[in-house]
Coordinates of C-alpha atoms in Angstrom, one line a residue:
M1 CA -30.6 -23.6 26.0
S2 CA -32.9 -21.9 27.0
T3 CA -37.1 -24.0 27.1
E4 CA -37.5 -19.5 26.1
N5 CA -38.8 -19.7 22.2
A6 CA -35.6 -17.8 20.2
N7 CA -37.7 -15.2 17.9
F8 CA -35.5 -15.3 14.3
G9 CA -33.1 -17.8 14.0
V10 CA -29.7 -18.0 11.3
I11 CA -28.0 -20.1 9.7
G12 CA -23.8 -20.1 9.2
L13 CA -22.3 -18.4 11.4
A14 CA -19.3 -16.5 8.6
V15 CA -18.9 -12.3 8.9
M16 CA -22.6 -11.8 7.6
G17 CA -23.8 -13.9 9.4
R18 CA -21.9 -13.6 12.2
N19 CA -22.6 -10.4 12.2
L20 CA -26.5 -9.9 10.8
A21 CA -27.1 -11.8 13.8
L22 CA -25.1 -9.9 15.8
N23 CA -26.8 -7.2 15.1
I24 CA -30.6 -8.3 15.3
E25 CA -29.7 -9.3 18.8
D26 CA -28.4 -6.0 19.9
H27 CA -32.5 -4.9 18.6
G28 CA -34.6 -7.2 20.9
F29 CA -35.2 -10.0 19.1
R30 CA -33.7 -13.2 21.2
V31 CA -31.8 -15.6 17.7
A32 CA -30.8 -19.2 17.6
V33 CA -28.3 -20.1 15.9
W34 CA -26.4 -22.7 14.1
N35 CA -23.5 -23.6 11.9
L36 CA -22.7 -26.3 9.5
E37 CA -18.9 -26.3 11.4
A38 CA -20.5 -26.7 14.7
P39 CA -16.7 -25.2 16.5
A40 CA -17.6 -22.2 14.5
T41 CA -21.2 -21.7 16.5
D42 CA -19.6 -22.0 19.5
K43 CA -17.1 -19.6 19.6
F44 CA -19.5 -17.8 17.9
L45 CA -21.7 -17.8 21.6
A46 CA -17.9 -17.4 23.4
D47 CA -17.7 -14.1 22.1
N48 CA -20.9 -13.4 22.9
K49 CA -21.3 -14.0 26.4
G50 CA -24.7 -12.6 27.4
K51 CA -26.4 -11.7 24.8
K52 CA -29.7 -13.7 23.6
L53 CA -28.1 -15.5 21.1
V54 CA -29.9 -19.5 21.4
G55 CA -26.5 -22.0 19.6
T56 CA -28.3 -25.3 18.2
K57 CA -26.4 -28.2 17.1
T58 CA -28.6 -28.8 13.7
L59 CA -31.5 -27.7 12.1
A60 CA -34.3 -29.8 14.0
E61 CA -33.1 -27.8 16.8
L62 CA -32.6 -24.7 15.7
V63 CA -36.0 -25.0 13.5
S64 CA -37.8 -26.3 17.1
S65 CA -36.1 -22.9 19.5
L66 CA -38.4 -21.6 17.3
E67 CA -41.5 -19.0 18.0
R68 CA -43.5 -19.4 15.2
P69 CA -44.6 -18.3 12.0
R70 CA -40.4 -18.9 12.0
R71 CA -37.7 -16.6 10.7
I72 CA -35.1 -17.9 9.1
L73 CA -32.1 -16.0 7.2
M74 CA -29.9 -18.0 5.5
M75 CA -26.3 -16.5 5.2
I76 CA -24.0 -19.1 2.9
M77 CA -22.4 -20.0 0.3
A78 CA -24.5 -19.4 -3.2
G79 CA -25.5 -22.1 -5.4
K80 CA -26.2 -26.6 -4.3
P81 CA -25.4 -25.4 -0.1
V82 CA -28.6 -23.7 -0.9
D83 CA -30.2 -26.1 -2.2
Q84 CA -29.2 -29.2 0.1
V85 CA -30.5 -27.0 3.1
L86 CA -33.5 -26.3 1.5
E87 CA -34.3 -30.4 1.6
Q88 CA -33.7 -30.6 4.7
L89 CA -35.7 -27.9 6.2
K90 CA -38.9 -29.1 4.6
P91 CA -39.7 -31.4 5.9
I92 CA -39.2 -30.5 9.8
L93 CA -40.3 -26.8 8.9
Q94 CA -44.6 -26.0 8.6
P95 CA -46.6 -23.7 7.2
G96 CA -46.4 -20.0 7.1
D97 CA -42.9 -20.2 8.2
V98 CA -40.8 -18.1 6.4
V99 CA -37.1 -18.6 4.7
I100 CA -34.7 -15.7 3.7
D101 CA -31.6 -16.5 1.4
G102 CA -30.1 -13.3 1.8
G103 CA -26.9 -15.0 -0.1
N104 CA -25.7 -13.1 -4.0
T105 CA -27.5 -15.2 -4.8
H106 CA -28.7 -15.3 -9.4
F107 CA -32.9 -14.8 -9.6
A108 CA -33.9 -17.1 -11.5
E109 CA -32.6 -19.0 -8.9
T110 CA -35.1 -17.1 -6.3
R111 CA -37.3 -17.7 -8.4
R112 CA -37.7 -21.7 -8.3
R113 CA -37.4 -22.5 -4.9
E114 CA -39.5 -19.9 -4.5
E115 CA -42.2 -22.0 -6.4
D116 CA -40.9 -25.1 -5.1
M117 CA -41.0 -23.5 -1.5
R118 CA -44.1 -21.9 -2.0
K119 CA -46.4 -25.0 -3.8
A120 CA -44.9 -26.6 0.2
G121 CA -46.6 -24.2 1.8
F122 CA -43.9 -22.0 3.1
H123 CA -42.5 -18.8 2.1
F124 CA -39.0 -17.9 0.2
V125 CA -37.7 -14.3 0.1
G126 CA -34.6 -14.1 -1.5
M127 CA -33.2 -10.4 0.0
G128 CA -30.5 -8.5 -1.6
V129 CA -27.9 -7.7 1.6
S130 CA -25.6 -4.1 0.6
G131 CA -22.8 -2.5 3.2
G132 CA -19.9 -5.6 3.6
E133 CA -19.1 -6.5 7.2
E134 CA -19.9 -3.0 9.0
G135 CA -22.8 -2.2 6.9
A136 CA -24.8 -6.0 7.8
R137 CA -23.3 -5.1 11.6
R138 CA -24.2 -1.8 11.9
G139 CA -27.0 -1.4 9.4
P140 CA -26.7 -2.2 5.6
S141 CA -30.1 -1.6 3.0
L142 CA -32.0 -4.4 2.5
M143 CA -33.8 -6.0 -0.7
P144 CA -36.4 -8.2 0.4
G145 CA -38.5 -9.8 -2.3
G146 CA -41.1 -12.7 -2.0
T147 CA -45.0 -12.6 -0.3
V148 CA -47.0 -9.5 0.9
E149 CA -47.3 -11.8 4.1
S150 CA -44.1 -12.6 4.0
W151 CA -42.5 -9.0 4.2
T152 CA -45.3 -8.7 6.9
A153 CA -43.3 -11.9 9.0
L154 CA -40.0 -10.1 8.5
K155 CA -41.5 -6.7 8.2
P156 CA -40.4 -5.6 12.8
V157 CA -36.9 -7.2 12.4
L158 CA -35.5 -6.2 9.1
E159 CA -36.7 -2.1 9.7
A160 CA -35.0 -3.1 13.1
I161 CA -31.5 -3.3 12.3
A162 CA -31.5 -1.5 8.5
A163 CA -30.3 2.2 8.1
K164 CA -31.8 4.7 8.8
T165 CA -31.6 7.9 6.3
D166 CA -34.0 11.2 7.0
S167 CA -36.3 8.9 4.5
G168 CA -37.0 5.9 6.8
P169 CA -35.5 2.6 7.0
C170 CA -33.1 1.7 4.2
V171 CA -35.8 -1.4 3.9
T172 CA -38.9 -2.0 1.7
H173 CA -40.9 -4.8 0.4
V174 CA -39.5 -4.8 -2.6
G175 CA -41.3 -7.1 -5.4
P176 CA -42.7 -11.2 -5.4
D177 CA -40.3 -14.0 -5.9
G178 CA -37.1 -13.0 -7.5
A179 CA -37.7 -9.1 -7.8
G180 CA -35.5 -8.3 -4.2
H181 CA -32.6 -10.5 -5.7
Y182 CA -32.9 -9.0 -9.0
V183 CA -32.2 -5.6 -8.1
K184 CA -29.8 -6.1 -5.9
M185 CA -27.9 -7.5 -8.6
V186 CA -28.7 -4.5 -10.8
H187 CA -27.0 -2.1 -7.4
N188 CA -23.9 -4.6 -8.2
G189 CA -23.4 -3.7 -12.0
I190 CA -24.6 0.4 -10.6
E191 CA -21.3 0.2 -8.4
Y192 CA -19.0 -1.4 -11.4
G193 CA -20.0 1.4 -12.8
D194 CA -19.2 3.7 -10.1
M195 CA -16.4 1.8 -9.4
Q196 CA -13.9 2.2 -12.4
L197 CA -15.8 5.9 -12.8
I198 CA -13.8 7.3 -9.5
A199 CA -10.8 5.3 -10.9
E200 CA -10.5 7.0 -14.5
A201 CA -10.9 9.9 -12.7
Y202 CA -7.8 8.6 -10.3
D203 CA -6.1 8.0 -13.4
L204 CA -7.0 11.4 -15.4
M205 CA -5.3 13.3 -12.3
G206 CA -2.5 11.2 -11.7
R207 CA -1.2 9.9 -15.2
G208 CA -2.7 13.2 -16.6
L209 CA -1.9 15.8 -14.2
G210 CA 0.6 13.6 -12.5
M211 CA -0.9 14.3 -8.9
S212 CA 0.0 12.2 -6.3
A213 CA -1.8 10.2 -4.2
P214 CA -1.8 12.5 -1.3
E215 CA -2.2 15.5 -3.3
M216 CA -5.5 13.3 -4.7
A217 CA -6.8 13.0 -1.5
S218 CA -8.0 16.6 -0.7
V219 CA -9.7 16.7 -4.3
F220 CA -11.7 13.5 -3.3
D221 CA -12.1 14.9 0.0
R222 CA -13.2 18.0 -1.6
W223 CA -15.8 16.5 -4.0
N224 CA -17.0 14.4 -1.1
Q225 CA -18.4 16.8 -0.1
G226 CA -20.6 18.7 -2.6
P227 CA -23.6 16.9 -5.4
L228 CA -20.5 13.9 -5.8
A229 CA -20.5 13.0 -1.0
S230 CA -20.8 8.5 -1.3
F231 CA -19.9 6.1 1.0
L232 CA -17.1 5.3 -2.6
I233 CA -15.7 8.6 -3.5
E234 CA -15.1 9.2 1.2
I235 CA -13.6 6.0 0.8
T236 CA -11.1 6.4 -2.4
A237 CA -10.3 9.6 0.3
K238 CA -9.3 7.5 3.2
I239 CA -7.1 5.1 0.7
L240 CA -5.8 6.7 -0.8
T241 CA -4.3 8.8 2.7
V242 CA -3.0 5.0 3.3
K243 CA 1.3 4.9 3.4
D244 CA 2.9 1.3 3.1
P245 CA 4.4 0.3 7.1
E246 CA 6.9 -1.2 5.1
T247 CA 8.5 1.0 1.8
G248 CA 6.6 4.9 3.2
K249 CA 5.2 4.8 -0.5
P250 CA 1.8 5.9 -0.9
L251 CA 0.1 1.5 -0.3
V252 CA -2.2 2.1 -3.5
D253 CA 0.4 2.7 -5.1
L254 CA 2.4 -0.8 -4.6
V255 CA -1.3 -2.7 -5.2
Q256 CA -1.9 -4.7 -8.7
D257 CA -3.8 -3.6 -10.4
K258 CA -6.4 -6.3 -11.7
A259 CA -8.9 -6.5 -9.9
G260 CA -11.6 -9.4 -9.4
Q261 CA -15.2 -9.7 -9.9
K262 CA -18.2 -12.4 -8.7
G263 CA -20.0 -12.6 -11.2
T264 CA -23.3 -10.5 -10.0
G265 CA -21.9 -7.9 -13.1
K266 CA -21.6 -10.4 -16.1
W267 CA -25.2 -11.0 -14.3
T268 CA -26.6 -7.5 -14.7
A269 CA -24.9 -7.6 -18.8
E270 CA -26.3 -10.4 -19.3
L271 CA -29.5 -9.6 -17.8
A272 CA -29.2 -6.7 -20.2
L273 CA -29.0 -8.0 -23.5
D274 CA -31.7 -10.2 -23.6
L275 CA -33.8 -7.6 -22.0
G276 CA -32.6 -4.9 -24.5
V277 CA -31.6 -2.4 -21.8
P278 CA -28.5 -0.6 -22.8
I279 CA -25.8 -0.1 -20.2
P280 CA -22.6 1.5 -21.2
T281 CA -21.5 2.4 -18.3
I282 CA -21.3 -0.9 -16.7
A283 CA -20.2 -3.0 -19.7
A284 CA -17.0 -0.9 -19.4
A285 CA -16.7 -1.5 -15.7
L286 CA -17.0 -5.6 -16.9
D287 CA -15.0 -5.3 -19.6
G288 CA -12.0 -2.4 -17.6
R289 CA -12.1 -5.3 -15.5
G290 CA -11.6 -8.0 -17.5
L291 CA -8.7 -6.1 -19.1
S292 CA -7.1 -5.6 -16.2
S293 CA -6.9 -9.1 -15.5
L294 CA -4.9 -9.1 -18.9
K295 CA -1.1 -8.4 -17.0
D296 CA 1.4 -10.0 -18.1
E297 CA -0.3 -8.6 -22.1
R298 CA -0.9 -5.7 -21.2
V299 CA 2.5 -5.0 -19.7
A300 CA 4.6 -6.9 -23.1
A301 CA 2.1 -5.0 -25.2
E302 CA 3.1 -2.0 -24.2
K303 CA 6.6 -2.8 -25.4
I304 CA 5.3 -2.4 -28.8
L305 CA 2.3 -0.4 -28.9
R306 CA 3.0 3.0 -29.2
A307 CA 0.5 5.8 -28.2
R308 CA 1.1 9.5 -30.9
T309 CA -0.4 10.9 -27.7
S310 CA -1.1 15.2 -28.3
A311 CA 1.0 17.5 -25.2
A312 CA 0.4 16.8 -21.8
L313 CA -1.5 19.2 -19.6
S314 CA -0.6 22.6 -18.5
A315 CA -0.2 22.8 -15.3
A316 CA -1.5 26.4 -15.1
D317 CA -5.2 24.7 -15.6
K318 CA -4.8 21.9 -13.3
E319 CA -7.5 23.2 -10.8
G320 CA -9.6 23.9 -14.0
F321 CA -9.3 20.0 -15.1
I322 CA -10.0 18.9 -11.6
A323 CA -12.8 20.9 -11.9
A324 CA -13.6 19.6 -15.4
V325 CA -13.3 15.9 -14.2
H326 CA -15.2 16.0 -11.7
D327 CA -17.9 17.1 -13.6
A328 CA -17.8 14.2 -16.6
L329 CA -17.5 11.9 -13.1
L330 CA -21.4 13.5 -12.2
C331 CA -22.4 13.0 -15.6
A332 CA -21.0 9.7 -16.0
K333 CA -22.6 8.8 -12.6
I334 CA -26.0 10.1 -13.7
C335 CA -25.6 8.7 -16.5
S336 CA -24.9 4.7 -14.3
Y337 CA -27.8 5.4 -12.3
A338 CA -30.3 6.1 -15.7
Q339 CA -29.3 2.2 -17.2
G340 CA -30.2 0.5 -14.4
M341 CA -32.7 2.0 -13.3
A342 CA -33.3 1.0 -17.1
L343 CA -32.3 -2.2 -15.5
I344 CA -35.3 -2.6 -12.6
K345 CA -37.6 -1.4 -14.6
A346 CA -37.3 -3.4 -17.5
G347 CA -37.3 -6.2 -14.9
S348 CA -40.1 -5.5 -12.6
D349 CA -41.9 -4.9 -16.8
K350 CA -40.9 -8.8 -18.3
F351 CA -42.5 -10.4 -14.5
N352 CA -45.0 -8.0 -13.5
W353 CA -43.5 -7.1 -10.1
N354 CA -44.1 -3.6 -10.2
I355 CA -41.2 -2.1 -8.5
S356 CA -40.4 1.0 -7.1
L357 CA -38.3 3.2 -8.8
G358 CA -38.5 5.7 -5.8
E359 CA -38.0 3.3 -3.1
M360 CA -35.4 1.1 -4.7
A361 CA -33.8 5.3 -3.8
R362 CA -34.8 5.2 -0.7
I363 CA -33.2 2.3 0.4
W364 CA -30.3 2.7 -1.7
K365 CA -29.5 6.1 0.7
G366 CA -27.9 4.6 3.7
G367 CA -26.5 1.6 4.6
C368 CA -25.2 0.4 0.8
I369 CA -22.2 0.6 -1.0
I370 CA -23.4 2.7 -4.3
R371 CA -24.9 5.1 -1.0
A372 CA -24.4 9.1 -2.5
R373 CA -26.1 12.5 -2.6
L374 CA -27.6 11.5 -6.2
L375 CA -29.8 9.2 -4.6
D376 CA -32.1 12.0 -2.7
T377 CA -32.5 13.5 -6.1
I378 CA -33.5 10.4 -8.2
M379 CA -36.0 9.1 -5.5
R380 CA -37.6 12.6 -5.9
A381 CA -37.5 12.6 -9.7
Y382 CA -39.1 8.7 -9.2
Q383 CA -42.2 10.4 -7.0
A384 CA -42.7 14.0 -9.2
T385 CA -42.7 10.9 -12.2
P386 CA -43.2 7.1 -11.1
N387 CA -42.8 6.4 -14.7
L388 CA -40.1 8.5 -15.8
R389 CA -38.9 7.4 -19.0
N390 CA -35.0 7.2 -18.2
L391 CA -33.8 9.6 -15.5
L392 CA -31.8 11.5 -17.7
L393 CA -35.0 13.2 -18.8
A394 CA -35.3 14.7 -15.3
P395 CA -35.7 18.3 -15.2
E396 CA -32.6 18.8 -12.2
F397 CA -30.8 15.6 -13.5
E398 CA -31.5 17.4 -16.7
A399 CA -30.4 20.3 -15.4
M400 CA -26.1 19.2 -14.3
L401 CA -26.5 17.5 -17.3
H402 CA -26.6 21.3 -19.0
E403 CA -24.4 22.7 -17.3
A404 CA -22.1 19.8 -16.8
Q405 CA -21.4 19.0 -20.3
P406 CA -18.6 20.8 -21.8
N407 CA -17.0 19.7 -19.2
W408 CA -17.2 16.1 -19.9
R409 CA -17.0 16.4 -23.3
R410 CA -13.2 17.8 -22.4
V411 CA -12.1 15.4 -20.3
V412 CA -13.1 12.3 -23.0
G413 CA -10.9 14.4 -25.7
T414 CA -8.5 15.2 -23.8
A415 CA -8.4 11.3 -22.8
A416 CA -8.3 9.5 -26.1
G417 CA -5.8 13.0 -27.6
L418 CA -2.8 12.1 -23.8
G419 CA -3.3 7.9 -24.6
I420 CA -5.0 7.4 -21.1
P421 CA -8.1 4.8 -21.2
T422 CA -11.4 6.3 -20.1
P423 CA -13.6 3.9 -20.9
A424 CA -16.9 4.3 -19.1
F425 CA -15.9 8.1 -19.0
A426 CA -16.5 7.4 -22.6
A427 CA -19.5 5.3 -22.9
S428 CA -21.8 7.5 -20.6
L429 CA -21.5 10.5 -23.5
A430 CA -22.3 8.4 -25.3
Y431 CA -25.4 6.3 -24.6
F432 CA -26.0 10.5 -24.0
D433 CA -26.0 11.9 -26.9
S434 CA -27.4 8.7 -28.5
Y435 CA -29.8 9.6 -26.1
R436 CA -30.8 12.5 -26.9
T437 CA -29.9 11.7 -31.2
A438 CA -34.0 11.7 -32.6
R439 CA -32.0 10.3 -35.6
L440 CA -29.6 7.5 -35.5
P441 CA -26.8 6.0 -37.9
Q442 CA -29.0 2.4 -37.6
N443 CA -30.8 2.9 -40.5
L444 CA -27.9 1.5 -43.0
T445 CA -27.6 -1.0 -40.6
Q446 CA -31.0 -2.0 -40.8
A447 CA -30.4 -1.1 -44.9
Q448 CA -26.9 -3.5 -44.4
R449 CA -29.1 -6.5 -42.7
D450 CA -32.3 -6.1 -45.7
A451 CA -29.2 -6.7 -48.5
F452 CA -26.9 -9.6 -47.3
G453 CA -29.8 -11.2 -45.0
A454 CA -33.4 -10.0 -46.0
H455 CA -34.3 -8.8 -43.7
T456 CA -36.9 -5.7 -44.4
Y457 CA -36.8 -2.8 -43.2
E458 CA -39.7 0.1 -42.6
R459 CA -39.7 3.0 -43.8
L460 CA -39.8 6.6 -42.3
D461 CA -42.1 8.1 -44.4
K462 CA -44.6 5.4 -44.4
A463 CA -45.3 4.9 -40.6
G464 CA -47.0 1.9 -39.8
A465 CA -47.3 -0.4 -42.9
G466 CA -45.3 -2.4 -41.7
P467 CA -42.2 -4.3 -43.0
V468 CA -40.5 -4.1 -46.9
H469 CA -37.9 -5.5 -48.8
S470 CA -35.4 -4.0 -51.8
E471 CA -33.4 -5.0 -53.6
W472 CA -29.9 -3.4 -52.8
L473 CA -27.1 -5.3 -54.4
K474 CA -28.3 -5.5 -58.3

């Protein structure tokens, strides 16, 4: 091993760890690596001869090979393995060293670890990493939390390896302790919503209009040239063109209709409930995946539960309905982002993180899974009004929603008439209509609560007078 100190350390050489290590090395940094299974380290070095990589056999060797303050990125399984590695690192680190957890860790765990490491004199950073394997290798979106001092130490490396857009590197100091992992969690929730909305658009064109996968590929490709342009729309167009080499059929038609999930979407929904932030689009996406897992029950139910539906869509209005689906997707996508941003704001307020929503939109413009043209508009909205109460109120979005709203309503109504489920489209529309309604029917809900449980209520005509109770059931 060379006597020259490495600039950065990486623990864990699975796909993401390998690719991030190579990305860092590409940008002029000497990288020390360690993996629990030593053969993986040996293979990584053998596959990348000539690069500025330092293989180490132990954590102590990794630590001793690094310049100070040490910067060490862990790309390992979330949970107990992170705690186990930290306990091994603490006796051999020195004050001021920085350890990063780049996995999908619950932000509450990151807050606990950050406090523990800080008390021991070290910096701990929970960092969201988005972009998948290719992003890790060529430029991800990075969401680091932690202290200002840790950001100062990490900034040269993270800005070098992050994706780049016309707005700069897709990385920023998100905020203290668990802020980075919190934002990554919400990012993934928005991702769930986006994917469900695209799936519903696909279903409406496929079952509603009888379009083939190649036909829909052309539609999605066209949509990717306009306001819906995004990574997920782009890959949807490509997916729909792929043929199965065995049968010649569109490969997507042969994929079992059961979608999995890794937990971050569920965490998003749980936190939204805890913080009292409505996220119906994201919740509908979770329900959609849950219902998809009931494959055997759905197959049986289809034979029993009959739908009384309206007439099929007219072939003459095919292009008109495709345009309507486009508008519904645009409106619902805006609602999904609005819900996600509201949840980030609520978490930032609760934990005193001072997260910049405009910066979150900026660093999501490149590298990450939800990168989309709409993020430019979102970034501008928060730059113009940093304390914007809800994204729907931004003038550019209000104009889009006003213009596209009739088609949005048409799509949700038509889908219901056809018996095609569009839970995220419908939930988004209900969110929009609820948010723009000055008086909702929950006055009756509160009266019911007071009637059966004496939960009290406030009078509309006596604002500020405090709660009162009435005898409703005499």
